[in-house]
């Protein structure tokens, strides 16, 4: 009887999913092929869409998988070397240094969000929060529950689901260590509606001054860390909030006169990051995340894609044409992965270490020690493909239901508030 009840619930959920998609297609006034293109993010880009941000999202999604694969490979090399009484090999240094640079993916996700969300637009506070909840919080809950269900930590009972939701509110746990970045992003989004007004008419010199304060504060914090001294003035500008704001500042035309300094700082930081990653056990604290070195390197990567699009647009002579200048398969890959980059970030850990490595036996050492780079590339590519496939299916079924329920609750609340006036 219990199994029959579950089957009936699943059947009702499946029917509701089909209805939601049909209703959305009908309201859009398009056919099923066009609707499928829209679901995959393959519809023609709008003229004002910033293509370089799509490319940066693609890069960040690829790097987050590649870094974890390289770190795993480096750990295996080190363990096998220590067992054989040997020291660190050249391959270990290569993988460790490359993984150190690849950690810019975390900052890129934050800077992209700042570039997209902080520019002023006419949008109410409540509307913004409802949209962000549907696009960020609902998927986080759905994917968190998936991990918990796969690990046997949650069942279909109400009490179990309630306990799982308490886990979600508590933040990332050992089962989902990579979720820390999602909670950072959600925390940053809370202030966006108010920061938009603050930045609306902010003069260029004030923007430059803010960027200088952010970078100087990060430099002081990093420098004092190397000296073994704590930093008691850790203001919000000297951490992820400052990196978030830099995403907006980097896109402003007034910032172009400082591009040369960004290139110089980023190049020097890249060298130091590799050196620190290969020589210090505390490299994650000294040269990653809100370290001034990683901030400068991430700014240079961001600038690389920004300048690339600006050159393409100048050659074409019209905004938005950079999209059409890409080879079609490349453009499609950029659009699809960019469209689902957030979900890929959420699910890649499971696909990389559980599906690819544990069940499919695809890992860095699959071709032997001499071909470890090939193993890393194959494992990362498989994990990316599996993550993308899962993200498309999961987002258009389970997450879709969550968004539909959330929109329904929001509509009821708005109606009640309207009638109460």
Coordinates of C-alpha atoms in Angstrom, one line a residue, residues 208-224 231 233 237-239 246 261 290-292 295-296 299:
X208 CA 38.1 53.8 -8.3
X209 CA 38.6 54.7 -4.7
X210 CA 36.5 51.8 -3.6
X211 CA 38.4 49.4 -5.8
X212 CA 41.7 50.7 -4.3
X213 CA 40.4 50.2 -0.8
X214 CA 39.2 46.6 -1.6
X215 CA 42.6 45.7 -3.1
X216 CA 44.7 47.4 -0.4
X217 CA 42.7 45.8 2.3
X218 CA 43.0 42.3 0.7
X219 CA 46.8 43.0 0.3
X220 CA 47.2 44.0 3.9
X221 CA 45.3 40.9 5.1
X222 CA 47.3 38.6 2.9
X223 CA 50.6 40.2 3.8
X224 CA 49.9 40.0 7.5
X231 CA 44.1 41.1 10.7
X233 CA 40.2 45.2 10.5
X237 CA 35.1 45.0 1.6
X238 CA 38.1 42.9 2.2
X239 CA 36.4 39.6 1.6
X246 CA 34.9 44.3 -8.3
X261 CA 47.9 47.5 -14.0
X290 CA 40.1 36.3 -0.9
X291 CA 43.9 36.4 -1.0
X292 CA 45.1 39.5 -2.9
X295 CA 41.9 38.4 -6.6
X296 CA 44.4 40.0 -9.0
X299 CA 40.6 40.1 -12.4

